Coordinates of C-alpha atoms in Angstrom, one line a residue:
M907 CA 96.6 103.2 92.9
A908 CA 98.9 101.8 94.7
T909 CA 101.8 103.3 96.5
G910 CA 103.8 100.6 94.7
E911 CA 102.4 100.9 91.8
V912 CA 103.5 104.1 92.2
H913 CA 107.0 104.3 93.8
S914 CA 107.2 102.0 90.4
Q915 CA 106.1 104.5 87.7
C916 CA 108.0 106.9 89.0
A917 CA 111.0 105.2 89.3
G918 CA 112.5 108.1 87.2
Y919 CA 114.8 108.2 83.6
T920 CA 118.6 108.0 84.0
L921 CA 121.1 108.5 81.1
P922 CA 123.9 106.2 80.1
V923 CA 126.8 107.1 81.7
P924 CA 130.2 105.3 81.7
N925 CA 130.6 102.0 83.7
V926 CA 132.8 103.4 87.1
Q927 CA 134.2 99.9 86.8
R928 CA 135.4 99.5 83.7
L929 CA 137.0 103.7 84.5
A930 CA 138.7 102.6 87.7
T931 CA 140.6 99.4 86.3
S932 CA 142.2 101.8 83.7
L933 CA 143.6 104.4 85.9
D934 CA 147.1 104.3 88.0
K935 CA 148.0 105.7 90.1
S936 CA 149.0 109.2 88.4
S937 CA 146.2 109.3 86.0
Q938 CA 143.9 111.9 86.5
I939 CA 140.6 111.5 86.3
P940 CA 137.7 112.8 83.9
E941 CA 136.4 115.9 84.4
R942 CA 132.7 115.4 85.2
Y943 CA 133.7 112.9 88.2
V944 CA 135.6 115.9 90.0
R945 CA 133.4 117.8 92.0
P946 CA 134.9 120.6 94.3
E947 CA 132.0 119.9 97.3
A948 CA 134.8 116.5 98.3
E949 CA 137.5 118.8 98.3
V950 CA 136.2 121.3 101.0
N951 CA 134.4 118.1 102.8
V952 CA 138.1 116.2 103.4
I953 CA 139.0 120.0 104.9
A954 CA 135.9 120.3 107.9
R955 CA 136.5 117.5 110.7
T956 CA 135.4 114.3 110.5
S957 CA 134.8 113.0 113.8
E958 CA 134.1 108.5 113.4
I959 CA 132.4 108.0 116.1
E960 CA 129.1 104.5 116.1
L961 CA 126.2 104.9 116.4
P962 CA 123.7 103.7 118.6
V963 CA 123.3 100.9 118.6
I964 CA 119.4 99.4 119.1
D965 CA 118.9 95.2 120.0
L966 CA 116.3 94.0 118.6
A967 CA 115.9 90.9 120.9
K968 CA 115.9 93.7 124.0
L969 CA 111.9 95.3 121.9
I970 CA 111.1 92.5 121.7
H971 CA 111.8 90.9 124.8
P972 CA 108.9 92.0 127.6
E973 CA 111.7 92.9 130.5
F974 CA 113.0 94.6 128.2
S975 CA 111.0 95.7 126.1
K976 CA 110.0 99.4 127.5
E977 CA 113.7 100.5 128.3
E978 CA 115.3 99.9 124.4
A979 CA 111.7 101.6 122.8
A980 CA 112.8 104.2 124.5
K981 CA 116.3 104.5 123.4
L982 CA 114.6 103.9 120.2
H983 CA 112.9 106.7 120.6
L984 CA 116.1 109.7 121.6
T985 CA 117.8 107.7 118.8
C986 CA 115.4 108.6 116.5
Q987 CA 114.5 112.1 117.4
E988 CA 118.3 112.1 117.7
W989 CA 120.0 110.8 115.3
S990 CA 117.9 108.8 112.7
F991 CA 120.4 106.9 112.2
F992 CA 121.3 103.1 113.9
Q993 CA 122.6 99.9 113.4
L994 CA 120.7 97.4 114.5
V995 CA 121.9 94.1 116.4
N996 CA 120.4 90.9 117.4
H997 CA 118.0 91.8 114.3
G998 CA 117.5 87.5 113.2
V999 CA 118.5 87.8 109.4
P1000 CA 119.9 83.9 109.9
E1001 CA 124.1 84.6 109.0
E1002 CA 123.8 82.6 106.4
L1003 CA 121.9 84.2 104.3
T1004 CA 123.6 87.3 104.4
E1005 CA 126.5 85.6 104.3
G1006 CA 125.4 84.1 101.7
L1007 CA 124.1 87.6 99.7
K1008 CA 126.9 88.6 100.4
A1009 CA 128.9 86.4 98.6
D1010 CA 126.5 86.7 95.4
T1011 CA 126.9 90.2 95.4
V1012 CA 131.5 90.1 95.4
E1013 CA 130.3 87.6 92.4
F1014 CA 128.6 89.1 90.6
F1015 CA 130.0 92.9 90.6
N1016 CA 133.3 90.7 90.1
K1017 CA 131.6 88.9 86.9
P1018 CA 132.5 90.7 82.6
L1019 CA 131.0 93.9 82.0
E1020 CA 129.4 92.1 79.2
E1021 CA 127.6 89.4 81.8
K1022 CA 126.8 92.6 83.8
M1023 CA 125.3 94.2 81.2
A1024 CA 122.7 91.5 80.8
Y1025 CA 120.6 93.3 82.7
K1026 CA 121.4 97.0 82.5
Q1027 CA 118.4 99.2 82.4
D1028 CA 116.1 99.5 79.5
N1029 CA 115.0 103.5 81.1
D1030 CA 111.6 101.5 81.3
G1031 CA 111.0 104.7 84.0
T1032 CA 112.1 102.7 86.7
L1033 CA 116.0 102.5 87.3
Q1034 CA 116.2 99.3 87.7
G1035 CA 118.6 96.9 86.1
Y1036 CA 123.0 97.8 86.7
G1037 CA 124.1 101.5 85.7
Q1038 CA 123.6 104.2 87.5
A1039 CA 120.8 105.9 88.2
F1040 CA 120.1 110.5 88.4
V1041 CA 121.5 111.5 86.0
L1042 CA 119.4 114.0 84.4
S1043 CA 122.1 115.5 81.9
E1044 CA 125.6 115.8 80.1
E1045 CA 126.5 118.7 81.8
Q1046 CA 125.5 116.7 85.5
K1047 CA 128.6 115.8 87.8
L1048 CA 128.6 112.2 88.2
D1049 CA 129.3 110.2 91.3
W1050 CA 131.5 107.7 91.2
C1051 CA 130.2 104.1 91.7
D1052 CA 127.5 101.7 89.1
M1053 CA 124.1 100.5 90.8
F1054 CA 122.8 97.3 89.9
Y1055 CA 118.5 98.4 91.2
V1056 CA 115.4 95.8 91.0
M1057 CA 111.9 96.1 92.6
T1058 CA 111.3 93.4 94.8
R1059 CA 108.0 94.1 97.0
P1060 CA 105.5 93.5 96.1
T1061 CA 105.8 91.1 94.2
A1062 CA 103.0 90.8 91.6
F1063 CA 105.9 94.6 90.3
R1064 CA 109.4 92.2 90.3
N1065 CA 110.5 92.1 86.6
M1066 CA 112.6 89.3 86.6
K1067 CA 115.0 90.3 83.7
F1068 CA 117.0 92.0 85.9
W1069 CA 117.1 89.2 88.7
P1070 CA 120.7 87.4 87.7
T1071 CA 120.4 84.0 87.3
S1072 CA 124.7 83.4 87.9
P1073 CA 126.0 83.3 90.7
S1074 CA 122.9 80.2 90.5
T1075 CA 121.9 81.1 94.9
F1076 CA 121.8 85.1 93.6
R1077 CA 118.1 85.2 93.2
D1078 CA 116.7 82.2 95.9
N1079 CA 118.9 84.7 98.8
I1080 CA 117.9 88.3 97.1
D1081 CA 114.1 86.3 98.1
R1082 CA 114.7 85.4 101.4
Y1083 CA 116.2 88.9 102.7
S1084 CA 113.5 90.0 100.5
L1085 CA 111.3 88.3 102.8
E1086 CA 114.1 88.3 106.4
L1087 CA 113.6 92.7 105.9
T1088 CA 109.9 92.9 105.3
K1089 CA 109.1 90.7 108.7
L1090 CA 111.9 93.4 110.6
A1091 CA 110.7 96.3 108.6
S1092 CA 106.8 94.8 110.1
C1093 CA 108.1 95.0 113.2
L1094 CA 109.4 98.3 113.8
W1095 CA 107.0 100.0 112.2
Q1096 CA 105.0 98.8 115.8
Y1097 CA 107.4 100.7 118.0
I1098 CA 108.1 103.9 116.7
A1099 CA 104.6 103.9 115.9
R1100 CA 103.9 103.9 119.8
N1101 CA 106.8 106.0 120.4
L1102 CA 104.5 108.6 118.4
G1103 CA 102.3 108.5 119.9
V1104 CA 100.2 106.0 117.2
A1105 CA 97.8 103.3 117.0
P1106 CA 100.1 100.2 115.3
E1107 CA 97.1 99.8 113.6
V1108 CA 98.2 102.3 111.7
F1109 CA 101.4 102.6 110.1
V1110 CA 100.6 98.4 109.5
Q1111 CA 97.2 100.0 107.2
L1112 CA 99.6 103.1 105.9
F1113 CA 103.0 100.5 104.8
K1114 CA 100.8 96.8 104.6
D1115 CA 102.4 95.7 101.2
H1116 CA 105.5 96.5 102.9
P1117 CA 106.8 98.4 98.8
Q1118 CA 110.9 97.2 98.8
G1119 CA 113.4 98.2 96.6
M1120 CA 117.2 96.8 96.6
R1121 CA 119.7 99.0 95.6
F1122 CA 123.6 97.4 95.1
N1123 CA 126.4 100.2 95.4
Y1124 CA 129.5 99.1 93.6
Y1125 CA 132.3 101.4 94.7
P1126 CA 135.5 100.8 93.0
P1127 CA 139.2 103.2 94.2
C1128 CA 140.0 106.0 92.6
P1129 CA 143.3 107.7 92.4
E1130 CA 142.4 111.0 92.8
A1131 CA 139.6 109.5 95.9
D1132 CA 139.7 112.6 97.7
K1133 CA 138.5 114.2 94.2
V1134 CA 135.4 112.5 94.1
I1135 CA 132.4 111.3 96.1
G1136 CA 130.7 107.8 95.6
I1137 CA 127.2 109.1 96.0
S1138 CA 125.5 112.7 96.2
P1139 CA 125.5 114.0 99.9
H1140 CA 121.0 113.1 99.8
S1141 CA 118.0 111.9 102.4
D1142 CA 116.2 109.1 101.2
A1143 CA 112.7 109.7 100.1
T1144 CA 111.3 106.6 101.9
G1145 CA 110.2 105.2 105.3
F1146 CA 113.5 103.8 106.0
S1147 CA 116.1 102.0 103.8
I1148 CA 118.6 99.4 105.3
L1149 CA 121.9 99.0 104.5
L1150 CA 124.0 95.8 104.3
Q1151 CA 127.7 97.3 105.0
I1152 CA 129.0 93.8 102.0
N1153 CA 132.6 94.0 102.4
D1154 CA 135.0 95.6 104.6
E1155 CA 135.6 98.8 103.2
Q1156 CA 134.5 101.6 104.8
G1157 CA 132.3 104.8 103.9
L1158 CA 129.5 106.1 104.9
Q1159 CA 128.6 109.1 106.7
I1160 CA 126.7 111.2 108.0
R1161 CA 125.7 114.6 108.5
K1162 CA 125.3 115.5 111.6
D1163 CA 125.4 119.0 113.5
G1164 CA 126.8 120.5 110.8
E1165 CA 129.6 117.5 110.6
W1166 CA 130.4 114.1 108.8
I1167 CA 130.6 111.7 110.7
A1168 CA 132.2 108.8 109.6
V1169 CA 130.0 105.2 109.9
N1170 CA 131.8 102.4 111.8
A1171 CA 129.2 99.0 110.2
L1172 CA 129.5 96.9 113.3
P1173 CA 129.6 93.1 112.4
N1174 CA 126.9 91.8 111.3
A1175 CA 124.6 94.8 112.3
L1176 CA 122.5 96.3 109.7
I1177 CA 122.5 100.1 109.3
V1178 CA 118.6 101.5 109.4
N1179 CA 117.8 105.2 108.6
L1180 CA 114.5 107.1 108.6
G1181 CA 113.7 108.9 105.1
D1182 CA 111.8 111.6 103.9
V1183 CA 108.6 109.9 104.4
T1184 CA 108.7 109.7 107.7
E1185 CA 110.1 113.1 108.7
V1186 CA 106.6 115.0 107.2
L1187 CA 104.4 111.3 108.8
S1188 CA 105.9 112.4 112.9
N1189 CA 105.6 116.3 112.0
G1190 CA 108.7 116.4 112.2
I1191 CA 109.7 114.6 116.1
Y1192 CA 112.0 111.9 113.5
K1193 CA 114.1 113.8 111.0
S1194 CA 116.0 111.8 107.7
I1195 CA 119.2 113.0 107.4
E1196 CA 121.9 113.9 104.4
H1197 CA 124.2 110.8 104.5
R1198 CA 127.1 110.2 101.4
A1199 CA 129.8 108.4 100.4
T1200 CA 132.9 108.7 100.7
I1201 CA 136.6 106.5 98.1
N1202 CA 139.2 105.7 99.1
T1203 CA 142.7 105.2 97.2
E1204 CA 143.1 101.4 97.2
T1205 CA 140.0 99.2 97.5
T1206 CA 136.8 98.9 96.2
R1207 CA 133.2 99.0 98.6
I1208 CA 130.0 97.4 98.4
S1209 CA 126.5 98.4 99.9
L1210 CA 123.5 96.7 99.3
V1211 CA 120.2 99.6 100.3
A1212 CA 116.7 98.3 100.9
F1213 CA 114.5 100.7 100.2
H1214 CA 110.4 99.8 103.2
G1215 CA 108.0 103.1 101.6
P1216 CA 104.1 103.8 102.2
D1217 CA 101.7 101.0 100.4
N1218 CA 98.3 102.5 101.5
L1219 CA 98.8 106.3 101.6
D1220 CA 97.3 108.8 98.9
M1221 CA 98.7 112.3 100.3
L1222 CA 102.4 112.8 102.1
Q1223 CA 101.1 115.2 105.5
P1224 CA 101.9 115.4 109.5
L1225 CA 99.6 112.0 111.0
P1226 CA 96.6 114.2 112.8
E1227 CA 97.3 111.6 115.4
V1228 CA 100.9 113.2 116.1
V1229 CA 99.6 117.0 114.9
G1230 CA 97.6 117.4 117.6
D1231 CA 96.3 120.8 118.7
G1232 CA 99.5 122.2 117.0
K1233 CA 100.4 122.9 113.8
P1234 CA 101.6 121.2 110.7
N1235 CA 105.1 121.6 110.0
Y1236 CA 104.2 120.5 106.2
G1237 CA 102.2 121.1 103.6
S1238 CA 100.5 118.5 102.2
M1239 CA 102.0 116.8 98.2
S1240 CA 100.1 114.1 97.1
Y1241 CA 102.9 111.1 96.8
Q1242 CA 103.3 110.3 93.7
E1243 CA 104.0 113.8 93.1
F1244 CA 106.7 113.9 95.9
M1245 CA 107.8 111.2 94.4
K1246 CA 107.9 112.9 90.8
A1247 CA 110.0 114.9 92.4
Y1248 CA 112.4 112.9 94.0
F1249 CA 113.1 111.4 90.7
E1250 CA 112.7 114.1 88.2
K1251 CA 116.0 116.3 90.6
K1252 CA 119.7 115.2 90.8
L1253 CA 121.0 113.9 94.7
E1254 CA 120.7 117.5 96.4
G1255 CA 119.9 117.2 100.5
K1256 CA 116.8 117.3 100.8
S1257 CA 115.4 119.8 99.3
I1258 CA 112.0 117.7 98.3
L1259 CA 111.6 118.3 101.9
D1260 CA 111.9 122.3 101.3
M1261 CA 109.2 122.1 99.5
L1262 CA 107.2 121.2 101.4
K1263 CA 107.8 123.0 104.6
I1264 CA 107.8 125.8 102.2
L1265 CA 104.4 125.0 100.9
I1266 CA 103.5 125.5 104.8
R1267 CA 104.8 128.8 105.3
N1268 CA 103.1 129.3 101.5

């Protein structure tokens, strides 16, 4: 079974929950939010010191330029080791495309709920459509977020009934953006492979058909913003993810050295973060990192995350070329079982990778 098919079939089941955008519009500044959205850990985290710093910046134009490539590749390697998150500038994705996609996304989320529900999830196990994700019980605490998710690559796994026909340019812009990110991902994998001492052809084979899914996130304001979480702390079960900030409202935070750090997206930059698959393949040289989304009291935040996973991977385990004469730091698990385990759990830190570390110790 191709990994793209594994991802499509193992994306999990989620329970239907109330629409957060509609709930938010029904609240005023004196309202109390429903108990299922109250997150005690959000209050604790607000008390902790939150630093506002800029992520490392990688310049793709320099990375591919013969004169500057060596220096920029070394910077990329250090960034992947120490941060696993970086802002990518001069990435080559046309600005007219990203601006068009942003406008389409805003227009879609601003449509009446009844129109958006024409694309609602049908719980076919893929999570595609409009709704929420990772809701596994009636008692589970909920994120303050609505989302819209589609599989974009390989094209054979697209289910066009979930692709909105309005705005009229939305489908075409999603398709064009998907292709641009595929080319971008292919380029980044080559440099990541070389930095790990692996032949680029190995990563080309692992990620050859570029399984890709896109999640559009809508985080409405909340009168008790310090009690809710936009999306729970987690790492991504993928090779890497690429985030496009749709509007100017910030809210992404990453957990580094035990502290939550607010990320301020640079204009026209893409934010790349390495996922769990890359951590395992690199034997922990590169590590995925927990991140979350926070909410404010006044303004909506909208973002788009594209997940890029492996295609030709039966077993998830450290690459022999990376381990060499050393010892693997992670156990082996079929990629199908790994994805199944990820989507059958609520978002909870790096719990799946912790399981692989236990496997190697045993």
